[in-house]
Amino acid sequence: MSARRGRRPGWWYAAAFVLAALAVWSFVIEPRWVAARVEPLSSDQWQAPAGLKVAVAGDWHLTSRSAWRVTSVERAARIIDEINAAQPDVVLLPGDFLAGTGEDDEPLPIEDMAAVLGKLKAPQGVYAVLGNHDWWHGGQRTAEALAAQGIRVLENTSARLPGHDIWVAGIGDHSTGHSDPMRALAGIPADAATLVMMHDPFSFATMPRTRGLVVASHTHGGQVSIPGYGALIVPGAAPREWAYGWIAHKGRRMYVTSGLGVSILPVRFNMRPEWVMFR
C-alpha cells in the first residue's frame, strides 16, 4: 500500500512532459524561428508605385550574450542576407539595435553593431530611428555610428526618396521623451506619399494624418501572445490592442512588427520574431 501511494499518477507525467515541451519551444525554438512576412504596401488611401518594395526590421537587440539575448552577430548577418536577397528598394529600421541598457549586461560595442547593420543594401536607402535601448546606450553615439555605415537616421525629420515623390519620416521614441510627430512631418509637402516609422507605436495616436505606410516596433508583440486574449504585457503607453499587426485608429492604419530580438526574458510564445516586406 505504501509503495502504491508513493507512485505518481499518469496525468502528472503527461503534464510534466507538456510543460517541458512548452519551455523548450518558448525559450529555445520560437525566439530563433524568424518569419519573413509579406504585407501590402498600397491601401485605400494611396497607391504605391508599381514594384516598390519596403523592408522593415526592428528590435534587433544585438548582443554578445546570444544564449540569453538571442541575436548574435552571426544570426543578424543571416537575417541581413535574407533581406538583401529579397532586393528591397527601401529598408526601414525602427530602433532598438542593442540589447540591455549598457549597464546590466555585456552589450556589443555600438560601432560593431552598426558595422553589422551597415551590410543592409537598398537602392533607395536604409533609414533608421532610435529606440529606448539606443538612447540608454548613448543615442548620439549610436546615430553617428549608423550614419558612418551609410544608414540615415531620421530623428523627428524626413527625407525624400531619390527619384520618387515619396518621403520617409522618422518620429523619435515616445518612451524616452523624444517623440515629436509634428516636427517629423513638418517638411513634407501636403498630400505627399510618406513612409512613416517610429519606435514606440504610441506616437501614432498624436501624429498628423498622412498618406502612405506607417510602421512601428518596440512591443515585440508582447513576446507571449495567449490565443483568444493577445499580448500579456505591452511596454510603453500604447494600448494592449496595439501590440502587433495592423492597427486601425481614427480611419488610419499602422503596422506594428513583432521585431527580431527579445527583451527582459529570452521567451516567445505564439509570437514569432519577424522582418516584413511591404510590396
Short mmCIF file of C-alpha atoms in Angstrom, two decimals:
data_model
loop_
_atom_site.label_atom_id
_atom_site.label_comp_id
_atom_site.label_asym_id
_atom_site.label_seq_id
_atom_site.Cartn_x
_atom_site.Cartn_y
_atom_site.Cartn_z
CA MET A 1 0.00 0.00 0.00
CA SER A 2 2.76 2.47 0.88
CA ALA A 3 4.60 1.86 -2.42
CA ARG A 4 1.37 2.39 -4.36
CA ARG A 5 0.70 5.68 -2.54
CA GLY A 6 4.19 6.95 -3.48
CA ARG A 7 3.68 6.33 -7.21
CA ARG A 8 2.77 9.44 -9.22
CA PRO A 9 -0.39 9.20 -11.39
CA GLY A 10 -0.09 9.09 -15.19
CA TRP A 11 -1.51 12.61 -15.66
CA TRP A 12 1.40 14.03 -13.64
CA TYR A 13 3.93 12.71 -16.16
CA ALA A 14 1.83 13.94 -19.06
CA ALA A 15 1.62 17.42 -17.53
CA ALA A 16 5.36 17.47 -16.84
CA PHE A 17 6.07 16.49 -20.45
CA VAL A 18 3.78 19.22 -21.81
CA LEU A 19 5.38 21.86 -19.58
CA ALA A 20 8.88 20.77 -20.60
CA ALA A 21 7.92 20.86 -24.28
CA LEU A 22 6.41 24.34 -23.88
CA ALA A 23 9.57 25.55 -22.17
CA VAL A 24 11.81 24.22 -24.94
CA TRP A 25 9.56 25.72 -27.59
CA SER A 26 9.21 29.13 -25.92
CA PHE A 27 12.80 29.60 -24.76
CA VAL A 28 14.80 27.76 -27.43
CA ILE A 29 12.89 27.31 -30.68
CA GLU A 30 10.39 30.13 -31.28
CA PRO A 31 12.69 33.06 -30.31
CA ARG A 32 15.02 31.92 -33.11
CA TRP A 33 12.34 30.97 -35.69
CA VAL A 34 12.31 34.15 -37.78
CA ALA A 35 9.38 34.77 -40.12
CA ALA A 36 9.80 36.68 -43.39
CA ARG A 37 6.34 38.17 -43.81
CA VAL A 38 4.88 39.87 -46.88
CA GLU A 39 2.27 42.62 -46.43
CA PRO A 40 0.55 45.01 -48.86
CA LEU A 41 2.17 48.40 -49.36
CA SER A 42 -0.79 50.06 -51.08
CA SER A 43 -4.06 50.77 -49.28
CA ASP A 44 -7.41 52.50 -49.75
CA GLN A 45 -5.68 55.83 -49.03
CA TRP A 46 -2.84 55.59 -51.55
CA GLN A 47 -1.42 53.59 -54.41
CA ALA A 48 2.30 52.79 -54.13
CA PRO A 49 4.47 52.94 -57.26
CA ALA A 50 4.41 49.64 -59.13
CA GLY A 51 7.09 47.26 -57.88
CA LEU A 52 8.20 49.33 -54.88
CA LYS A 53 9.36 47.09 -52.01
CA VAL A 54 9.92 48.35 -48.47
CA ALA A 55 11.56 46.07 -45.87
CA VAL A 56 11.04 46.74 -42.15
CA ALA A 57 13.23 45.14 -39.48
CA GLY A 58 13.10 46.40 -35.89
CA ASP A 59 14.15 45.42 -32.38
CA TRP A 60 17.33 43.59 -33.30
CA HIS A 61 18.70 43.70 -29.73
CA LEU A 62 22.16 42.62 -30.83
CA THR A 63 24.34 41.23 -28.08
CA SER A 64 27.49 39.33 -27.22
CA ARG A 65 25.39 37.09 -24.93
CA SER A 66 23.31 35.31 -27.57
CA ALA A 67 22.38 32.38 -25.31
CA TRP A 68 20.28 34.84 -23.26
CA ARG A 69 19.59 37.75 -25.61
CA VAL A 70 19.28 35.58 -28.77
CA THR A 71 20.55 37.93 -31.52
CA SER A 72 24.23 37.30 -32.08
CA VAL A 73 26.27 38.95 -34.83
CA GLU A 74 26.15 35.70 -36.81
CA ARG A 75 22.37 35.42 -36.52
CA ALA A 76 21.92 39.06 -37.54
CA ALA A 77 24.19 38.51 -40.54
CA ARG A 78 21.99 35.63 -41.73
CA ILE A 79 18.87 37.77 -41.42
CA ILE A 80 20.56 40.59 -43.32
CA ASP A 81 21.49 38.15 -46.10
CA GLU A 82 17.81 37.15 -46.34
CA ILE A 83 16.66 40.77 -46.50
CA ASN A 84 19.26 41.65 -49.14
CA ALA A 85 18.31 38.58 -51.19
CA ALA A 86 14.70 39.85 -51.30
CA GLN A 87 16.03 43.03 -53.00
CA PRO A 88 14.09 45.76 -51.18
CA ASP A 89 14.10 49.26 -52.64
CA VAL A 90 13.99 50.82 -49.16
CA VAL A 91 14.87 49.45 -45.71
CA LEU A 92 13.33 50.93 -42.54
CA LEU A 93 14.89 50.17 -39.14
CA PRO A 94 12.56 51.32 -36.33
CA GLY A 95 15.01 51.18 -33.46
CA ASP A 96 16.42 49.12 -30.56
CA PHE A 97 19.61 47.88 -32.15
CA LEU A 98 21.39 46.74 -28.97
CA ALA A 99 20.20 44.61 -26.06
CA GLY A 100 20.08 45.78 -22.46
CA THR A 101 20.83 49.22 -21.07
CA GLY A 102 24.61 49.23 -21.27
CA GLU A 103 24.80 48.60 -17.52
CA ASP A 104 23.03 45.31 -16.86
CA ASP A 105 24.75 43.02 -19.36
CA GLU A 106 27.64 42.76 -21.81
CA PRO A 107 26.49 44.74 -24.84
CA LEU A 108 28.07 44.57 -28.23
CA PRO A 109 30.07 47.76 -28.90
CA ILE A 110 27.92 50.32 -30.72
CA GLU A 111 30.31 50.55 -33.65
CA ASP A 112 30.33 46.76 -34.07
CA MET A 113 26.53 46.75 -34.13
CA ALA A 114 26.49 49.49 -36.76
CA ALA A 115 29.01 47.62 -38.91
CA VAL A 116 26.68 44.59 -38.95
CA LEU A 117 23.60 46.61 -39.95
CA GLY A 118 25.68 48.56 -42.45
CA LYS A 119 25.62 45.46 -44.67
CA LEU A 120 21.96 46.07 -45.48
CA LYS A 121 21.57 47.17 -49.09
CA ALA A 122 18.74 49.08 -50.78
CA PRO A 123 18.99 51.38 -53.84
CA GLN A 124 16.63 53.98 -52.30
CA GLY A 125 18.41 53.93 -48.96
CA VAL A 126 18.44 52.44 -45.46
CA TYR A 127 16.78 54.63 -42.81
CA ALA A 128 16.53 54.35 -39.02
CA VAL A 129 15.09 55.87 -35.88
CA LEU A 130 16.43 55.33 -32.37
CA GLY A 131 14.61 53.23 -29.78
CA ASN A 132 14.65 53.43 -26.00
CA HIS A 133 17.54 50.93 -25.72
CA ASP A 134 19.56 53.03 -28.18
CA TRP A 135 19.11 56.11 -26.02
CA TRP A 136 20.06 54.14 -22.92
CA HIS A 137 23.30 53.04 -24.59
CA GLY A 138 24.04 56.52 -25.95
CA GLY A 139 21.76 57.98 -28.60
CA GLN A 140 24.15 60.41 -30.22
CA ARG A 141 26.94 57.86 -30.48
CA THR A 142 24.51 55.31 -31.94
CA ALA A 143 23.25 57.78 -34.54
CA GLU A 144 26.80 58.69 -35.55
CA ALA A 145 27.86 55.04 -35.81
CA LEU A 146 24.89 54.19 -38.02
CA ALA A 147 25.48 57.25 -40.21
CA ALA A 148 29.11 56.22 -40.66
CA GLN A 149 27.79 52.96 -42.17
CA GLY A 150 25.54 54.77 -44.66
CA ILE A 151 22.33 54.41 -42.63
CA ARG A 152 20.38 57.67 -42.49
CA VAL A 153 18.98 58.33 -39.01
CA LEU A 154 15.76 60.36 -39.07
CA GLU A 155 15.04 61.68 -35.60
CA ASN A 156 11.90 63.81 -35.95
CA THR A 157 12.82 64.71 -39.50
CA SER A 158 12.22 63.48 -43.05
CA ALA A 159 13.92 62.84 -46.38
CA ARG A 160 12.70 62.41 -49.94
CA LEU A 161 13.40 59.11 -51.66
CA PRO A 162 15.79 59.57 -54.60
CA GLY A 163 13.87 59.55 -57.87
CA HIS A 164 10.43 59.30 -56.20
CA ASP A 165 7.81 61.71 -54.96
CA ILE A 166 7.73 59.72 -51.72
CA TRP A 167 9.10 60.84 -48.37
CA VAL A 168 10.46 58.90 -45.42
CA ALA A 169 9.80 60.35 -41.95
CA GLY A 170 11.16 59.20 -38.60
CA ILE A 171 9.40 60.01 -35.32
CA GLY A 172 11.51 59.91 -32.15
CA ASP A 173 10.92 57.43 -29.35
CA HIS A 174 7.98 58.31 -27.10
CA SER A 175 9.03 56.26 -24.07
CA THR A 176 12.26 58.26 -23.65
CA GLY A 177 10.67 61.64 -24.36
CA HIS A 178 11.97 62.13 -27.91
CA SER A 179 8.70 61.93 -29.86
CA ASP A 180 7.74 65.00 -31.92
CA PRO A 181 5.40 63.93 -34.75
CA MET A 182 4.61 67.47 -35.89
CA ARG A 183 8.30 68.28 -36.29
CA ALA A 184 8.98 64.97 -38.03
CA LEU A 185 6.39 65.65 -40.73
CA ALA A 186 6.74 69.43 -40.95
CA GLY A 187 9.00 69.46 -44.03
CA ILE A 188 6.84 67.15 -46.14
CA PRO A 189 4.63 68.73 -48.82
CA ALA A 190 0.89 68.45 -48.28
CA ASP A 191 -0.63 65.26 -49.73
CA ALA A 192 2.79 63.74 -50.46
CA ALA A 193 3.02 59.98 -50.02
CA THR A 194 5.01 59.18 -46.87
CA LEU A 195 6.69 56.17 -45.28
CA VAL A 196 6.50 56.94 -41.56
CA MET A 197 8.42 54.92 -38.98
CA MET A 198 8.56 55.25 -35.23
CA HIS A 199 9.85 53.05 -32.43
CA ASP A 200 7.08 53.31 -29.84
CA PRO A 201 3.66 52.95 -31.52
CA PHE A 202 2.05 55.39 -29.08
CA SER A 203 3.19 58.28 -31.29
CA PHE A 204 0.59 57.12 -33.83
CA ALA A 205 -2.12 58.48 -31.53
CA THR A 206 -0.89 62.08 -31.89
CA MET A 207 0.70 62.19 -35.36
CA PRO A 208 -0.98 64.14 -38.18
CA ARG A 209 -2.83 62.21 -40.86
CA THR A 210 -0.57 61.04 -43.69
CA ARG A 211 -0.97 59.18 -46.97
CA GLY A 212 1.20 56.10 -47.18
CA LEU A 213 2.67 53.47 -44.83
CA VAL A 214 3.10 53.82 -41.04
CA VAL A 215 5.19 51.27 -39.11
CA ALA A 216 6.35 50.85 -35.51
CA SER A 217 8.10 48.29 -33.32
CA HIS A 218 9.01 48.33 -29.56
CA THR A 219 6.28 45.96 -28.32
CA HIS A 220 7.72 42.64 -29.63
CA GLY A 221 4.05 41.68 -29.95
CA GLY A 222 4.22 41.16 -26.19
CA GLN A 223 6.61 38.22 -26.84
CA VAL A 224 3.93 36.00 -25.31
CA SER A 225 0.52 36.07 -27.00
CA ILE A 226 -2.28 33.99 -25.50
CA PRO A 227 -4.78 32.68 -28.08
CA GLY A 228 -8.09 34.48 -27.67
CA TYR A 229 -6.54 37.16 -25.44
CA GLY A 230 -3.43 38.54 -27.08
CA ALA A 231 -0.33 40.04 -25.55
CA LEU A 232 0.11 39.63 -21.81
CA ILE A 233 2.32 42.71 -21.46
CA VAL A 234 2.87 45.67 -23.77
CA PRO A 235 5.66 48.12 -22.88
CA GLY A 236 5.04 51.84 -23.09
CA ALA A 237 1.81 53.82 -23.19
CA ALA A 238 0.21 52.20 -26.25
CA PRO A 239 -2.97 50.16 -25.67
CA ARG A 240 -2.57 46.40 -25.37
CA GLU A 241 -4.55 46.04 -28.60
CA TRP A 242 -1.70 47.83 -30.41
CA ALA A 243 0.79 45.08 -29.60
CA TYR A 244 1.08 43.56 -33.05
CA GLY A 245 -0.05 43.65 -36.66
CA TRP A 246 -2.32 46.08 -38.47
CA ILE A 247 -3.75 48.68 -36.08
CA ALA A 248 -6.75 50.83 -37.04
CA HIS A 249 -7.17 54.24 -35.39
CA LYS A 250 -9.41 57.11 -36.50
CA GLY A 251 -9.59 55.91 -40.08
CA ARG A 252 -5.84 55.30 -40.35
CA ARG A 253 -3.70 52.16 -40.28
CA MET A 254 -0.31 51.30 -38.79
CA TYR A 255 1.66 48.07 -38.81
CA VAL A 256 3.39 47.12 -35.54
CA THR A 257 6.08 44.50 -36.10
CA SER A 258 6.97 41.83 -33.55
CA GLY A 259 10.65 42.59 -34.14
CA LEU A 260 13.61 40.25 -34.26
CA GLY A 261 15.03 40.05 -30.75
CA VAL A 262 13.85 39.70 -27.17
CA SER A 263 13.92 41.84 -24.04
CA ILE A 264 13.99 41.02 -20.32
CA LEU A 265 13.43 37.27 -20.83
CA PRO A 266 14.53 35.21 -23.87
CA VAL A 267 11.00 33.91 -24.43
CA ARG A 268 8.45 33.97 -27.25
CA PHE A 269 5.19 32.07 -27.46
CA ASN A 270 2.72 32.39 -30.34
CA MET A 271 4.64 35.50 -31.44
CA ARG A 272 7.47 34.68 -33.82
CA PRO A 273 10.24 37.19 -34.50
CA GLU A 274 9.91 38.71 -37.97
CA TRP A 275 11.05 41.06 -40.64
CA VAL A 276 8.42 42.32 -43.07
CA MET A 277 8.44 43.13 -46.77
CA PHE A 278 5.75 45.57 -47.84
CA ARG A 279 5.16 45.35 -51.59
#
